[in-house]
Each structure stands twice: as structure tokens, then as C-alpha cells.
PDB file of C-alpha atoms in Angstrom:
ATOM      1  CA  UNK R 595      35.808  72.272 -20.549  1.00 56.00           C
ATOM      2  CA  UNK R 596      32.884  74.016 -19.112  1.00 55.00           C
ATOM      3  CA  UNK R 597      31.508  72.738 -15.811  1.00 55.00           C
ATOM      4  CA  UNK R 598      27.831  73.155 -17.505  1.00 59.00           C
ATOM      5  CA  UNK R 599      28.909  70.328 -19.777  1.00 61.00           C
ATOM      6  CA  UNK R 600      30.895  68.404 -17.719  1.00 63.00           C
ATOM      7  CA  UNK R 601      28.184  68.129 -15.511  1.00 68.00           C
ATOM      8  CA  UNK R 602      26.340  66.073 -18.323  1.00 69.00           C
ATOM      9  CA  UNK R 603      28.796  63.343 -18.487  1.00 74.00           C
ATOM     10  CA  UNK R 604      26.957  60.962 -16.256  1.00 75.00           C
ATOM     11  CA  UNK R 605      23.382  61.352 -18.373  1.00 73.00           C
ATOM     12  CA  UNK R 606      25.895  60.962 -21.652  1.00 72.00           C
ATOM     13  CA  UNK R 607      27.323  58.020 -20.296  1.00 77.00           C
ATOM     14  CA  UNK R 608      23.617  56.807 -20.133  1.00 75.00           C
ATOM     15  CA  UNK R 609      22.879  58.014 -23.177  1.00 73.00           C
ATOM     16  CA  UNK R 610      26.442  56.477 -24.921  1.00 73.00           C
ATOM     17  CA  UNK R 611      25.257  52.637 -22.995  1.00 74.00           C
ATOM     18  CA  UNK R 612      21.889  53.368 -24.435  1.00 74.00           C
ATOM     19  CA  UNK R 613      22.889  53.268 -28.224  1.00 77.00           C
ATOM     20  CA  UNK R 614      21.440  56.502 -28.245  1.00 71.00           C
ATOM     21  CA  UNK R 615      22.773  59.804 -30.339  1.00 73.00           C
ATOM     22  CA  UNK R 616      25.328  61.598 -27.596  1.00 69.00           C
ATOM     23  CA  UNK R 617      25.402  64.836 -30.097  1.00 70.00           C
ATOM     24  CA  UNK R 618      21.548  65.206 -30.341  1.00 73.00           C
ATOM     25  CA  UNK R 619      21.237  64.897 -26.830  1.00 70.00           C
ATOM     26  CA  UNK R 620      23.754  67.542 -26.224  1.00 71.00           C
ATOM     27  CA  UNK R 621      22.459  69.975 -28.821  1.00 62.00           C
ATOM     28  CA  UNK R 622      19.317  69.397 -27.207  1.00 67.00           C
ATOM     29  CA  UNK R 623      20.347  70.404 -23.827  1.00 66.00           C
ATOM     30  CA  UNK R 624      21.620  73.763 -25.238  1.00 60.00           C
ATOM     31  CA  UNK R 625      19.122  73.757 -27.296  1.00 51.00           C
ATOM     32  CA  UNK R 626      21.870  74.850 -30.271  1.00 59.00           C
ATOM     33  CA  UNK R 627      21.005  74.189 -33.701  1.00 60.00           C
ATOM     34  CA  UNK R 628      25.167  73.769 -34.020  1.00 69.00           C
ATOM     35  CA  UNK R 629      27.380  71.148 -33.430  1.00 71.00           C
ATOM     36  CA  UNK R 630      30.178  72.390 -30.770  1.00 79.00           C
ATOM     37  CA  UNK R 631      33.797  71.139 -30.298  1.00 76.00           C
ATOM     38  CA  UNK R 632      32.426  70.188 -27.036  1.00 77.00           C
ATOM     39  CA  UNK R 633      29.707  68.480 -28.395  1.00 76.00           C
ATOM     40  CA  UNK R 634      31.917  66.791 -30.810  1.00 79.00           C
ATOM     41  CA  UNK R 635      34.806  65.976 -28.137  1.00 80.00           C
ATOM     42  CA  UNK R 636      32.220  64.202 -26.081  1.00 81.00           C
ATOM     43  CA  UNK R 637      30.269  61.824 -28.333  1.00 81.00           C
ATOM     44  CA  UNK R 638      33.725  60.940 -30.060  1.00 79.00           C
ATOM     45  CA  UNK R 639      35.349  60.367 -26.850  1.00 86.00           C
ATOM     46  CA  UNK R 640      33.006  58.137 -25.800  1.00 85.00           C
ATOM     47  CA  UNK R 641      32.935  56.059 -28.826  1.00 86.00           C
ATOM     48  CA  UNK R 642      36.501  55.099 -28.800  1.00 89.00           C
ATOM     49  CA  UNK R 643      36.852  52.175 -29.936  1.00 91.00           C
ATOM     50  CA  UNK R 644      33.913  51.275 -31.770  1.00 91.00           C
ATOM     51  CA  UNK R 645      36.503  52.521 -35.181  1.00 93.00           C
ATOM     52  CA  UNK R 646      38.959  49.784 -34.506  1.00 96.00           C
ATOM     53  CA  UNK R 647      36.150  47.365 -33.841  1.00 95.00           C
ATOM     54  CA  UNK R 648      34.597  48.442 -37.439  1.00 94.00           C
ATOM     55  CA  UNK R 649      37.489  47.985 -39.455  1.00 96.00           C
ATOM     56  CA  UNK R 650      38.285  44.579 -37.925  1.00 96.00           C
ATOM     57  CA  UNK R 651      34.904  43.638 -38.925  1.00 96.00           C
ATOM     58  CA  UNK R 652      34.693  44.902 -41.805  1.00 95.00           C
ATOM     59  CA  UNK R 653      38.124  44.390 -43.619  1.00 96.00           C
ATOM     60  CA  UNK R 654      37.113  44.360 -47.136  1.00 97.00           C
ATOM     61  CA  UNK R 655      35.928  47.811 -46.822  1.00 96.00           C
ATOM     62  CA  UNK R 656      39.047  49.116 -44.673  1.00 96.00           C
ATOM     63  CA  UNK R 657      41.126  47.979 -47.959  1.00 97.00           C
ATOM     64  CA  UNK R 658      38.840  49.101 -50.210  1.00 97.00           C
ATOM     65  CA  UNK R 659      39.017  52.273 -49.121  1.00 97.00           C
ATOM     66  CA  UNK R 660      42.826  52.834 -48.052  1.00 98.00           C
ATOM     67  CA  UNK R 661      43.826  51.378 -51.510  1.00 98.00           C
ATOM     68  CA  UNK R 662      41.831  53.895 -53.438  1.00 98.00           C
ATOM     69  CA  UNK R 663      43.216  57.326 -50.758  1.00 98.00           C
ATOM     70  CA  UNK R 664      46.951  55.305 -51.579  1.00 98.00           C
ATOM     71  CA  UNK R 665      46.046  55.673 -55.235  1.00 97.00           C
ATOM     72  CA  UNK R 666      45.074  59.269 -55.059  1.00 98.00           C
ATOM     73  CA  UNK R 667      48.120  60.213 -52.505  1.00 98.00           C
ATOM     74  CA  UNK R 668      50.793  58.462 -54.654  1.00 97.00           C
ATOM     75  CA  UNK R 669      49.861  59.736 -57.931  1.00 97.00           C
ATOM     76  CA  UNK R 670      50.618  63.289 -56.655  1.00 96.00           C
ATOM     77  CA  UNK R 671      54.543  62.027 -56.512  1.00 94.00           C
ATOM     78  CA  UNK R 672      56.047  61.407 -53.409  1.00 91.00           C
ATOM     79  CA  UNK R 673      56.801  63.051 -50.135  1.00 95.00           C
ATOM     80  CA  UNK R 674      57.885  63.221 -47.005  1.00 95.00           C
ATOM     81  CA  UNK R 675      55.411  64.253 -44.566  1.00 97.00           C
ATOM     82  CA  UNK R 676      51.826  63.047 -44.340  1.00 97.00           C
ATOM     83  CA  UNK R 677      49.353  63.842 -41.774  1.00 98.00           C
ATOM     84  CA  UNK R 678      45.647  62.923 -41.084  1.00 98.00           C
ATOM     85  CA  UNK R 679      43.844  65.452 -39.704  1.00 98.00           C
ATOM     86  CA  UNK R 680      41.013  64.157 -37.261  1.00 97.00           C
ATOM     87  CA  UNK R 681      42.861  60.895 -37.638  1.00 98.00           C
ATOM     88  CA  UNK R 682      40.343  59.256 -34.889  1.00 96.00           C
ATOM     89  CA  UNK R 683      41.687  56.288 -34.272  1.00 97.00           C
ATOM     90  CA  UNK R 684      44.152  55.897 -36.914  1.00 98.00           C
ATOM     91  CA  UNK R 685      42.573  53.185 -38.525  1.00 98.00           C
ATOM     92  CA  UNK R 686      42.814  54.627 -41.646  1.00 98.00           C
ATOM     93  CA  UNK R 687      46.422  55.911 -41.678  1.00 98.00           C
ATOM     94  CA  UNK R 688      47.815  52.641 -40.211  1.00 98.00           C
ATOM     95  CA  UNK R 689      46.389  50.383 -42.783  1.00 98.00           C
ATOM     96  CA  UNK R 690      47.305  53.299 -45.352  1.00 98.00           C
ATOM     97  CA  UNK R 691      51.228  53.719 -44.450  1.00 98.00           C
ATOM     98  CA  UNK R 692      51.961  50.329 -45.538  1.00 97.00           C
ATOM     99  CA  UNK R 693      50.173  50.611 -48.808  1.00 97.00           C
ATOM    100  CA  UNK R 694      52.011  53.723 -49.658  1.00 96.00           C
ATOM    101  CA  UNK R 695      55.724  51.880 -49.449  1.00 89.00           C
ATOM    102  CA  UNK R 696      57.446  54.994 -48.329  1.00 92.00           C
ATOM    103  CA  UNK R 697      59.212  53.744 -45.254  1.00 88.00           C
ATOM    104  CA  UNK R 698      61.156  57.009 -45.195  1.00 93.00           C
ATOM    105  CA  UNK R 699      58.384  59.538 -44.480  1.00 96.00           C
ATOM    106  CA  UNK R 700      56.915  60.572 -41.409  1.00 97.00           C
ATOM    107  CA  UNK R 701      53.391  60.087 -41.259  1.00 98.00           C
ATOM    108  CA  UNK R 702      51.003  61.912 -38.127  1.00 98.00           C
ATOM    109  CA  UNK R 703      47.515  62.496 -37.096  1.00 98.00           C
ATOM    110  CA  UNK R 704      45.515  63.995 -34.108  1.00 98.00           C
ATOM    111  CA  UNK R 705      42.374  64.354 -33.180  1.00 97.00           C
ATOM    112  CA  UNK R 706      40.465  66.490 -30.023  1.00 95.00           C
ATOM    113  CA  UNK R 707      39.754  63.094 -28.157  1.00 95.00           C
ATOM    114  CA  UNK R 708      42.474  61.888 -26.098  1.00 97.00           C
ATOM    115  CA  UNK R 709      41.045  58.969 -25.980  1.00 96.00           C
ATOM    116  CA  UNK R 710      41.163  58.033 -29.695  1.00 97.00           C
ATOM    117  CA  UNK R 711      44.534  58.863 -29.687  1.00 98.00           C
ATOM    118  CA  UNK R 712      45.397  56.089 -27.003  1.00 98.00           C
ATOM    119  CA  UNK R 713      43.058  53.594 -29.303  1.00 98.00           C
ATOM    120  CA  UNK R 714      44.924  54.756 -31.939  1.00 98.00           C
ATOM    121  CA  UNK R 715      48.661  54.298 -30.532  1.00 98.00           C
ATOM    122  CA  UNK R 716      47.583  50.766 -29.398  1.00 98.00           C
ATOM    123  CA  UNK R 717      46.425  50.284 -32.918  1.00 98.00           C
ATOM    124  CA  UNK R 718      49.454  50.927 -34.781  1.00 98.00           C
ATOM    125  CA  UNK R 719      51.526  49.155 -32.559  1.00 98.00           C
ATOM    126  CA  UNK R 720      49.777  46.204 -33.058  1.00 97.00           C
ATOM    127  CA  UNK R 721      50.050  46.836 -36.792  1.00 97.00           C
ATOM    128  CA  UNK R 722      53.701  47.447 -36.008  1.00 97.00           C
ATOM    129  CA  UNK R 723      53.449  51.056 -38.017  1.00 97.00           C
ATOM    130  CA  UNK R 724      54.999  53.742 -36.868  1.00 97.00           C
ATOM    131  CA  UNK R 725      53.023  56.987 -36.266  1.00 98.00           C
ATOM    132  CA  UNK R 726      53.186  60.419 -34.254  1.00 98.00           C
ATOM    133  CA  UNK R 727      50.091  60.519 -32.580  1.00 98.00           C
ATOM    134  CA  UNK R 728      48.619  63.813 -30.650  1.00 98.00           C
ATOM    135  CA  UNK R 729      45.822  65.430 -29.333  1.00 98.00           C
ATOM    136  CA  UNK R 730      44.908  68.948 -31.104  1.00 98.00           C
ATOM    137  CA  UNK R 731      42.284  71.060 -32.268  1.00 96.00           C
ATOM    138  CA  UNK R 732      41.242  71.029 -35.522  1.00 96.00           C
ATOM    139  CA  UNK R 733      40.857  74.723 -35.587  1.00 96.00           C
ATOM    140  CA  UNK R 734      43.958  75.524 -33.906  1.00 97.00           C
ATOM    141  CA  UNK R 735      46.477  73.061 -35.181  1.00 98.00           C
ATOM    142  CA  UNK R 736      50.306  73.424 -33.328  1.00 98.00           C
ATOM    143  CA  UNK R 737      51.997  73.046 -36.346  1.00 97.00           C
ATOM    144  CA  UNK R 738      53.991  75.530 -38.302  1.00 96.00           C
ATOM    145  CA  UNK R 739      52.714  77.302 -41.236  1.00 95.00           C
ATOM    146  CA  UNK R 740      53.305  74.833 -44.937  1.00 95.00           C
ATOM    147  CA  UNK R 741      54.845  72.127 -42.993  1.00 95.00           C
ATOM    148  CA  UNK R 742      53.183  69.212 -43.947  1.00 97.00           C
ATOM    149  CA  UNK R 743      53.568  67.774 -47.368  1.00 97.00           C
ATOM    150  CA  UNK R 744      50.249  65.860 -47.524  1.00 98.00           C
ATOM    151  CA  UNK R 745      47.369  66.656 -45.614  1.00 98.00           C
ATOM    152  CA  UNK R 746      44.185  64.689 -46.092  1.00 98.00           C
ATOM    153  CA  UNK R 747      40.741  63.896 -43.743  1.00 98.00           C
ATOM    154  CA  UNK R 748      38.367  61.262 -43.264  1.00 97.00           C
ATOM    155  CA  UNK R 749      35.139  62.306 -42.445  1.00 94.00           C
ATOM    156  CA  UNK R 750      36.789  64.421 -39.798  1.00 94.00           C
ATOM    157  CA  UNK R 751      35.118  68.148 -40.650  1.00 94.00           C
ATOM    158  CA  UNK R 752      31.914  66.126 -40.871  1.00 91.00           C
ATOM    159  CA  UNK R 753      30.419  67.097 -37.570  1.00 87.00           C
ATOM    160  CA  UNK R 754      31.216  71.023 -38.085  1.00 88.00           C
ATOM    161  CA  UNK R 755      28.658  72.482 -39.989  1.00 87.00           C
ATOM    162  CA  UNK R 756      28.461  75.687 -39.913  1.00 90.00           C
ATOM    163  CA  UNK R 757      32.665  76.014 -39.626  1.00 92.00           C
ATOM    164  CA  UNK R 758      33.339  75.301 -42.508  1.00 94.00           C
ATOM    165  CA  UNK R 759      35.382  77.966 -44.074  1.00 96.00           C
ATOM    166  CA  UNK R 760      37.789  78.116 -40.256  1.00 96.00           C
ATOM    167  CA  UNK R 761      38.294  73.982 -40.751  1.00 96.00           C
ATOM    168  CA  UNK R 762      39.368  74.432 -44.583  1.00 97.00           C
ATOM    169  CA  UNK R 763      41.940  77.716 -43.776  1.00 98.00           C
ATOM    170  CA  UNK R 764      43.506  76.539 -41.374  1.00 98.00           C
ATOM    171  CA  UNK R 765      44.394  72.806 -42.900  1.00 98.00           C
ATOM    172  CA  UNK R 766      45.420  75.062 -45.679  1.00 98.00           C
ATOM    173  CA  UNK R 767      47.893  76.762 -43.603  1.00 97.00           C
ATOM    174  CA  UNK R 768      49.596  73.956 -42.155  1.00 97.00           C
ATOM    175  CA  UNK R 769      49.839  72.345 -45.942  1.00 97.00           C
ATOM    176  CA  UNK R 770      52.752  72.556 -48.659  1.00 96.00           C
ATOM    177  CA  UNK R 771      51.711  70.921 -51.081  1.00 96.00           C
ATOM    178  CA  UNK R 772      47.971  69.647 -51.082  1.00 98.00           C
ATOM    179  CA  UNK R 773      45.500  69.261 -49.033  1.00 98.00           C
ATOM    180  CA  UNK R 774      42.922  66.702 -50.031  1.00 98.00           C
ATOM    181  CA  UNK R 775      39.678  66.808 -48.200  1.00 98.00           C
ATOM    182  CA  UNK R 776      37.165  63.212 -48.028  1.00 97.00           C
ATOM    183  CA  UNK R 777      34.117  64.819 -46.838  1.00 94.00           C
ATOM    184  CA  UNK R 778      30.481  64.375 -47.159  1.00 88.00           C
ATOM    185  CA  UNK R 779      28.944  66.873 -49.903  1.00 83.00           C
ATOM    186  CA  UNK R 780      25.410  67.027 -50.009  1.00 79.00           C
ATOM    187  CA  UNK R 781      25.503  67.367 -53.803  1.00 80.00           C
ATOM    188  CA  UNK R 782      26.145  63.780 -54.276  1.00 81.00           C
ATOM    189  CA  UNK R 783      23.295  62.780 -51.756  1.00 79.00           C
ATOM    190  CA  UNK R 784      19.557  61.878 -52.563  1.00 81.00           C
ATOM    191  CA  UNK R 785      16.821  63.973 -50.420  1.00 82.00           C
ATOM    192  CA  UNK R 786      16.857  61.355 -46.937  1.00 83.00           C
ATOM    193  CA  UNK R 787      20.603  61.585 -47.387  1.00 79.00           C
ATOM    194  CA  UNK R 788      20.702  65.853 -47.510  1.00 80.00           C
ATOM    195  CA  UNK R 789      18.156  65.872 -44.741  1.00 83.00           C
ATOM    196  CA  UNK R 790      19.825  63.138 -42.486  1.00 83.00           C
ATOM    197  CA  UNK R 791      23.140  65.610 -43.151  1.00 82.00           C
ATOM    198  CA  UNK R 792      21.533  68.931 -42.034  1.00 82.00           C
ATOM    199  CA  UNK R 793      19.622  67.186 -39.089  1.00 81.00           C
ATOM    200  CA  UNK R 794      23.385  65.896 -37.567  1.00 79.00           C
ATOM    201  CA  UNK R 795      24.815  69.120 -37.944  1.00 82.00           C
ATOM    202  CA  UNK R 796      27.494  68.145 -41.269  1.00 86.00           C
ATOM    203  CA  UNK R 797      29.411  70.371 -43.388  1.00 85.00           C
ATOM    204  CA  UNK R 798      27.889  72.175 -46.132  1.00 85.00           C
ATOM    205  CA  UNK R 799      28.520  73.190 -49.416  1.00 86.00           C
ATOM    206  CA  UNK R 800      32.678  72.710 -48.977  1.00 92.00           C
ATOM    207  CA  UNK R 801      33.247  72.975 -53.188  1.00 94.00           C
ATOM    208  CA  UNK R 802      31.558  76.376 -52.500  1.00 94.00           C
ATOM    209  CA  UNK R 803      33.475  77.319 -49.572  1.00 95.00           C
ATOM    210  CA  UNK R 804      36.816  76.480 -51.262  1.00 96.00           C
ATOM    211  CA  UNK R 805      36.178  78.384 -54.231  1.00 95.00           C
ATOM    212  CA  UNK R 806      34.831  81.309 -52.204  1.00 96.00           C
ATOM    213  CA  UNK R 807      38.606  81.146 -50.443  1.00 97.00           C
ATOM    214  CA  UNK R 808      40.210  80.904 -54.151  1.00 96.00           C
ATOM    215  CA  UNK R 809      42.150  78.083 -53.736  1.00 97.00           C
ATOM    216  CA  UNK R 810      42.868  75.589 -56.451  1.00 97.00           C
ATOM    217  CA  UNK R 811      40.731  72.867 -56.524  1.00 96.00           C
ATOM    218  CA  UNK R 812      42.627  70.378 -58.714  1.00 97.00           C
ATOM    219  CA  UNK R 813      39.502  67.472 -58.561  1.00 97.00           C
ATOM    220  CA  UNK R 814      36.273  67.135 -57.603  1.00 96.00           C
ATOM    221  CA  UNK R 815      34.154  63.752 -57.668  1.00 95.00           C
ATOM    222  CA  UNK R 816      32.512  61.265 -55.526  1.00 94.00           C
ATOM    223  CA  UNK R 817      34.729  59.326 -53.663  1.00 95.00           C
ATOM    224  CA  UNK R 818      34.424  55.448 -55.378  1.00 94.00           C
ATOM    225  CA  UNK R 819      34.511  54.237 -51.555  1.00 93.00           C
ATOM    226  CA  UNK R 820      31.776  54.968 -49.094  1.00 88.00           C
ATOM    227  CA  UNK R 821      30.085  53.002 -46.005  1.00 85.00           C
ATOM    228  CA  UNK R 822      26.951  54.876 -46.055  1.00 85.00           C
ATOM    229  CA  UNK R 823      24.845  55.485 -49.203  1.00 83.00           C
ATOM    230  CA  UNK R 824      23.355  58.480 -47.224  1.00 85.00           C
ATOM    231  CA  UNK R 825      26.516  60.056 -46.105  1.00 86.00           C
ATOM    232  CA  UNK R 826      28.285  59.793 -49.497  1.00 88.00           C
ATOM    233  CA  UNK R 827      31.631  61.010 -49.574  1.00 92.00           C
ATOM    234  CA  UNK R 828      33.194  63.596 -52.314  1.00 93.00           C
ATOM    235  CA  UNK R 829      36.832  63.907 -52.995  1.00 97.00           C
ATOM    236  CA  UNK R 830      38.161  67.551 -53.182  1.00 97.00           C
ATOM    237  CA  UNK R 831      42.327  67.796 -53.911  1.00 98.00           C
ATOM    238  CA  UNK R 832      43.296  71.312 -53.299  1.00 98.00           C
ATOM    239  CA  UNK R 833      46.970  72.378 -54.437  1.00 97.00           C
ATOM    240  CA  UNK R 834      48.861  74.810 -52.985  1.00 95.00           C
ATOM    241  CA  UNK R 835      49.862  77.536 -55.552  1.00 84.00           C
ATOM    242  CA  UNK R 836      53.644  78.876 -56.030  1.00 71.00           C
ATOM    243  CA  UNK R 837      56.530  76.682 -54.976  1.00 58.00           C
ATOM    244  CA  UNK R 838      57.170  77.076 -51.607  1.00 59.00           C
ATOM    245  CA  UNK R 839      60.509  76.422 -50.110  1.00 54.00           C
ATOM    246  CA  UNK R 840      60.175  75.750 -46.583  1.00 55.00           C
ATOM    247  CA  UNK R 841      62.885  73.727 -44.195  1.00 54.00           C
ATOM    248  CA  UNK R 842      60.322  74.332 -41.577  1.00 57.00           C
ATOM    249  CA  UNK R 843      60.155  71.234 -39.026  1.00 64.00           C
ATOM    250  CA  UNK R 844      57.141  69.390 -38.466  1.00 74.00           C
ATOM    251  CA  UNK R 845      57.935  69.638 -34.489  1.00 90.00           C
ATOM    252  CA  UNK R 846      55.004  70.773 -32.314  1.00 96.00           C
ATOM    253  CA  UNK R 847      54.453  74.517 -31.328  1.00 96.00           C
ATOM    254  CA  UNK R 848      52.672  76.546 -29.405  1.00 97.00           C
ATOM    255  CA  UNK R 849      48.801  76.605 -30.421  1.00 96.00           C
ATOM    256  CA  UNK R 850      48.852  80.407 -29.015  1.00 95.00           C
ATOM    257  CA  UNK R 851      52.059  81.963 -30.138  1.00 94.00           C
ATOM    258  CA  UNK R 852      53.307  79.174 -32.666  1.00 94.00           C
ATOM    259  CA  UNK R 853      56.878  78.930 -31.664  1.00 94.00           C
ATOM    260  CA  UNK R 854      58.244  75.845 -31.241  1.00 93.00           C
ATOM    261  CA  UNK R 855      57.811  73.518 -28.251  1.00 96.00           C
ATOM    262  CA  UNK R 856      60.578  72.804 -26.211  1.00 96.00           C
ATOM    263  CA  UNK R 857      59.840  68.994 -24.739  1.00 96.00           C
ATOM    264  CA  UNK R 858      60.589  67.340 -21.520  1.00 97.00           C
ATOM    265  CA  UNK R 859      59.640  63.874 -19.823  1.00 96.00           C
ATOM    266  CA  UNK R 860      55.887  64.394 -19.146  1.00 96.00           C
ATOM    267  CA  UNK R 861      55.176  67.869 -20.946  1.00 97.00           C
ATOM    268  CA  UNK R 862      56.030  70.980 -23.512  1.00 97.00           C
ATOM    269  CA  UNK R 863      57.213  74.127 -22.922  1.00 98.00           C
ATOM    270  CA  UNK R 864      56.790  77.638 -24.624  1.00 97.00           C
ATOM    271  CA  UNK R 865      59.376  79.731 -23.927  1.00 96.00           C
ATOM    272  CA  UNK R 866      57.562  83.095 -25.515  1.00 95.00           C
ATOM    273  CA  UNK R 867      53.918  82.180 -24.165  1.00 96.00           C
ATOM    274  CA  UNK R 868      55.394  80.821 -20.812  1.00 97.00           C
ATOM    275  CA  UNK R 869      53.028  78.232 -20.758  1.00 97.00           C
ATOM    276  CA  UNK R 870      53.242  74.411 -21.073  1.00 98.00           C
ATOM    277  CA  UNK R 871      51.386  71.613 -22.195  1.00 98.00           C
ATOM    278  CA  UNK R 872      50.581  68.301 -21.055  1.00 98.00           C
ATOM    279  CA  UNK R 873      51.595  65.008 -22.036  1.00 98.00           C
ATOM    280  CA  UNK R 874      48.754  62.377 -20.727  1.00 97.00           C
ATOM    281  CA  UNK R 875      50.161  58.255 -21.096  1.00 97.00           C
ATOM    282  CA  UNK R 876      53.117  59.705 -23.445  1.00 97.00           C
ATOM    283  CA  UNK R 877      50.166  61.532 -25.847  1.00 98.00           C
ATOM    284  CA  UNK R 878      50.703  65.407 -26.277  1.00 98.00           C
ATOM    285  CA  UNK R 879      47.741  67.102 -25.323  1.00 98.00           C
ATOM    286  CA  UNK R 880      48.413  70.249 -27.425  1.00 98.00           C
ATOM    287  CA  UNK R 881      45.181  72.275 -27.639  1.00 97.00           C
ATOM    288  CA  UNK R 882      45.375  76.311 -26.125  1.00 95.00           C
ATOM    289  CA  UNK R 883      43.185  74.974 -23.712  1.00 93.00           C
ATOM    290  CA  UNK R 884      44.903  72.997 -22.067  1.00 95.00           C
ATOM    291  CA  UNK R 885      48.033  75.325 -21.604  1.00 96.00           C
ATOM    292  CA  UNK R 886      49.058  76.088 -18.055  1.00 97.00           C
ATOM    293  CA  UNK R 887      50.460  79.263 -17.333  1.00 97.00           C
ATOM    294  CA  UNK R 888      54.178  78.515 -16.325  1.00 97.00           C
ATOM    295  CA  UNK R 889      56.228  81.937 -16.120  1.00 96.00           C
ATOM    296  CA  UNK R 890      58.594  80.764 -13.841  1.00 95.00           C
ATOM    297  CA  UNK R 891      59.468  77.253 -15.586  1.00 95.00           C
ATOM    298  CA  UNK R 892      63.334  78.485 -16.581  1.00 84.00           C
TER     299      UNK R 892
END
């Protein structure tokens, strides 16, 4: 991370004990009219938590909404790979695993805060559900490419505005079979709701976006589920066209050359980018920037 912004962390821990909007006061400091990863790393980072806390406060709503993604996911058939992308702290995939009754599958997420992750691994053990849990960048995902059965998000391009189209091919690349997308779309919002939206940096115009990319939108609708009337959220299922026969793994690879990482006790190893990547409490930290260069590691 950039020593500009870490130098900001005290004044956003301030900020964070404050109640007051990290992002905006990061944008502000830039003065950038876009929402960075750094930005975004930061302000989710230090929210950890406050997810878990929700949803255990609100449990009508955390079933609510899980038991309407379970009745989109399993009316697609079944499968046997899942991933959330910008999973948070997984309290949407651990309370969704169970509701989907395939004990068989493997279901992951990551997200670009480490942090979350840790919330999240705590979280599903207490939920005794099994997940695979890592840290990655949403742009740069270290998974092969149609590996994953079932991707979906949460809310999770939300903050990129502006990235849309990089966030939406590359989620396509990783998916086999369909790719379904729970996003805010301004088209479903009333005026405060589109203005609130633009001021926080969201995605725009994603039905455009995926059409402009000519992938198959399969459905389109607001999402019968939402916590905020002024951040409504829109279903989009995209399907993957042609059958694809793939026996690739859903092991980790290298963000940078996308071979597969070799793993040992406390980190991963590339053996054609010669670097390796951390693992931090057991997580994998598996974004390119975190690579160090290891050329003499055999």
C-alpha cells in the first residue's frame, strides 16, 4: 500500500471511532472523484465486524434474504462449486450453504480485507459450515479461467464506480456456468436514492455494461430483498454460452502468471513467477501485491 495512504490510518481510525464516512474522507484527501481499492480496502477493513453484528441483529432479514439467493441458485440445477465474490464477512454464504442442502460442494469467498476474512472464518466456525476463505482482489482473482460453477455478489462491486466493465469480465472469466450479480442499479432507485449512489462512488448502469460486453443476461429485476430503500438492489443472472468442459481445479494460482500455487505451512509458491505469497493466521493473502520475489525458493 502506498506510504501516502498509510500515513492516514491514524486520522481514519479517528474518523472510523467517529461514526464518520472513512471513504469520503479519503476521496477527500485525494481529492478523487473515484472510489480506489485503497479507499475501499481501508473503510472495509476497519468496519469488520459491524456485518456479523448486523445479521445477528437483524435475523429476519439475514433469512429473508439468503432464502430468496437459495431460491434463485437452486433453480439453476445443481453444482459443485460456489463462490462469493467480495464475500465480506461471509455472513451471507454461511447462512446460505445450509439452505442450499448440498453438503457435497465446495463453497468459497474472498474479499481485499484480511480482516473480514478472519471475521468471516470465526463466523462459519461458529455456524459449524465449512468454507475456503481468502484474501484477493476483485480485479485480479487467482483462480483459473471457468472454474467456478456458481459465482454470485452481494453488494460487493458496489463501491467501484467507475470499474465497472473490469469487475464484470473478470467474474466472467473465473465462471462456468453463471454468474449472478446482486448489485445496486440506479434504475430501480427514486432521485435521493440515484444521488446518494453517485455521491458514494457506486456502480453504474451494470445492465448496460453487460450488454455492451454481449453476454447473456438470462434475468433482470429488482431483487424482492433489500435493507435500504435507497440502495435498492437488482438481480442480473448472466449465463455462460457454449458448454464448456473444464476439469480445471478450483486450487489457487498465481494472480500474475496464473499457474497453480504450490502450498506450504505458512505460504504459496509460484514456480513460473518465482514469487510467493503469504498466508497471515492460516488466511491466503493472494493479491499480486503482496507477492515476494523468491527466485531462489527451490
Amino acid at each position: 500500500m502506498d506510504k501516502n495512504i498509510l500515513s492516514l490510518i491514524p486520522r481514519v481510525k479517528e474518523i472510523f471511532e467517529k461514526g464518520e464516512n472513512i471513504i469520503q474522507y479519503l476521496k477527500n484527501s485525494k481529492r478523487g472523484s473515484l472510489n480506489t481499492i485503497e479507499d475501499i480496502l481501508i473503510s472495509y477493513d476497519f468496519q469488520s465486524g459491524s456485518y456479523i453484528k448486523f445479521v445477528e441483529e437483524n435475523p429476519v432479514y439475514s433469512n429473508d434474504y439468503t432464502n430468496a439467493i437459495e431460491k434463485v441458485i437452486s433453480a439453476l440445477g445443481s453444482f459443485d462449486v460456489i463462490l462469493e465474490a467480495g464475500v465480506g464477512e461471509a455472513t451471507t454464504l454461511v447462512n446460505l450453504i445450509p439452505k442450499l442442502n448440498n453438503s457435497t460442494a465446495k463453497y468459497m469467498g474472498f474479499d481485499i480485507s484480511w480482516s473480514r476474512i478472519n471475521y468471516g472464518n470465526k463466523y462459519s466456525t461458529k455456524k459449524s459450515v465449512k468454507t475456503d476463505l481468502f484474501v484477493a482482489d476483485l480485479f485480479n482473482i487467482p483462480l483459473k479461467d471457468s472454474s467456478v460453477d456458481v459465482v454470485y455478489t452481494s453488494h460487493s462491486i458496489e463501491p467501484n464506480g467507475g470499474r465497472e466493465k473490469e469487475a464484470i469480465i473478470e467474474l466472467f472469466r473465473i465462471t462456468k456456468n453463471y454468474l449472478i450479480l446482486l448489485e445496486p442499479t440506479n434504475q430501480f432507485a427514486n432521485e435521493d436514492g440515484k444521488a446518494r449512489m453517485k455521491k458514494n462512488g457506486y456502480v453504474q448502469n451494470l445492465i448496460e455494461t453487460i450488454k455492451e460486453l454481449g453476454y447473456n443476461i438470462i434475468e433482470y429485476r429488482p431483487f424482492e430483498v433489500t435493507s435500504n430503500p435507497f440502495n435498492p438492489t437488482g438481480l442480473y443472472i448472466i449465463k455462460k454460452e457454449g458448454q464448456i468442459i473444464s476439469d480445471v481445479t478450483t486450487n489457487y494460482c498465481c494472480p500474475i502468471s496464473k499457474d497453480i500455487l504450490i502450498e506450504y505451512p505458512d505460504h504459496f509458491y509460484s514456480e513460473k513467477s518465482l514469487v510467493s505469497y503469504p498466508k497471515i493466521m492460516g488466511i491466503p493473502c493472494l493479491c499480486e501485491s503482496y507477492g515476494i520475489l523468491t527466485s531462489k525458493h527451490e
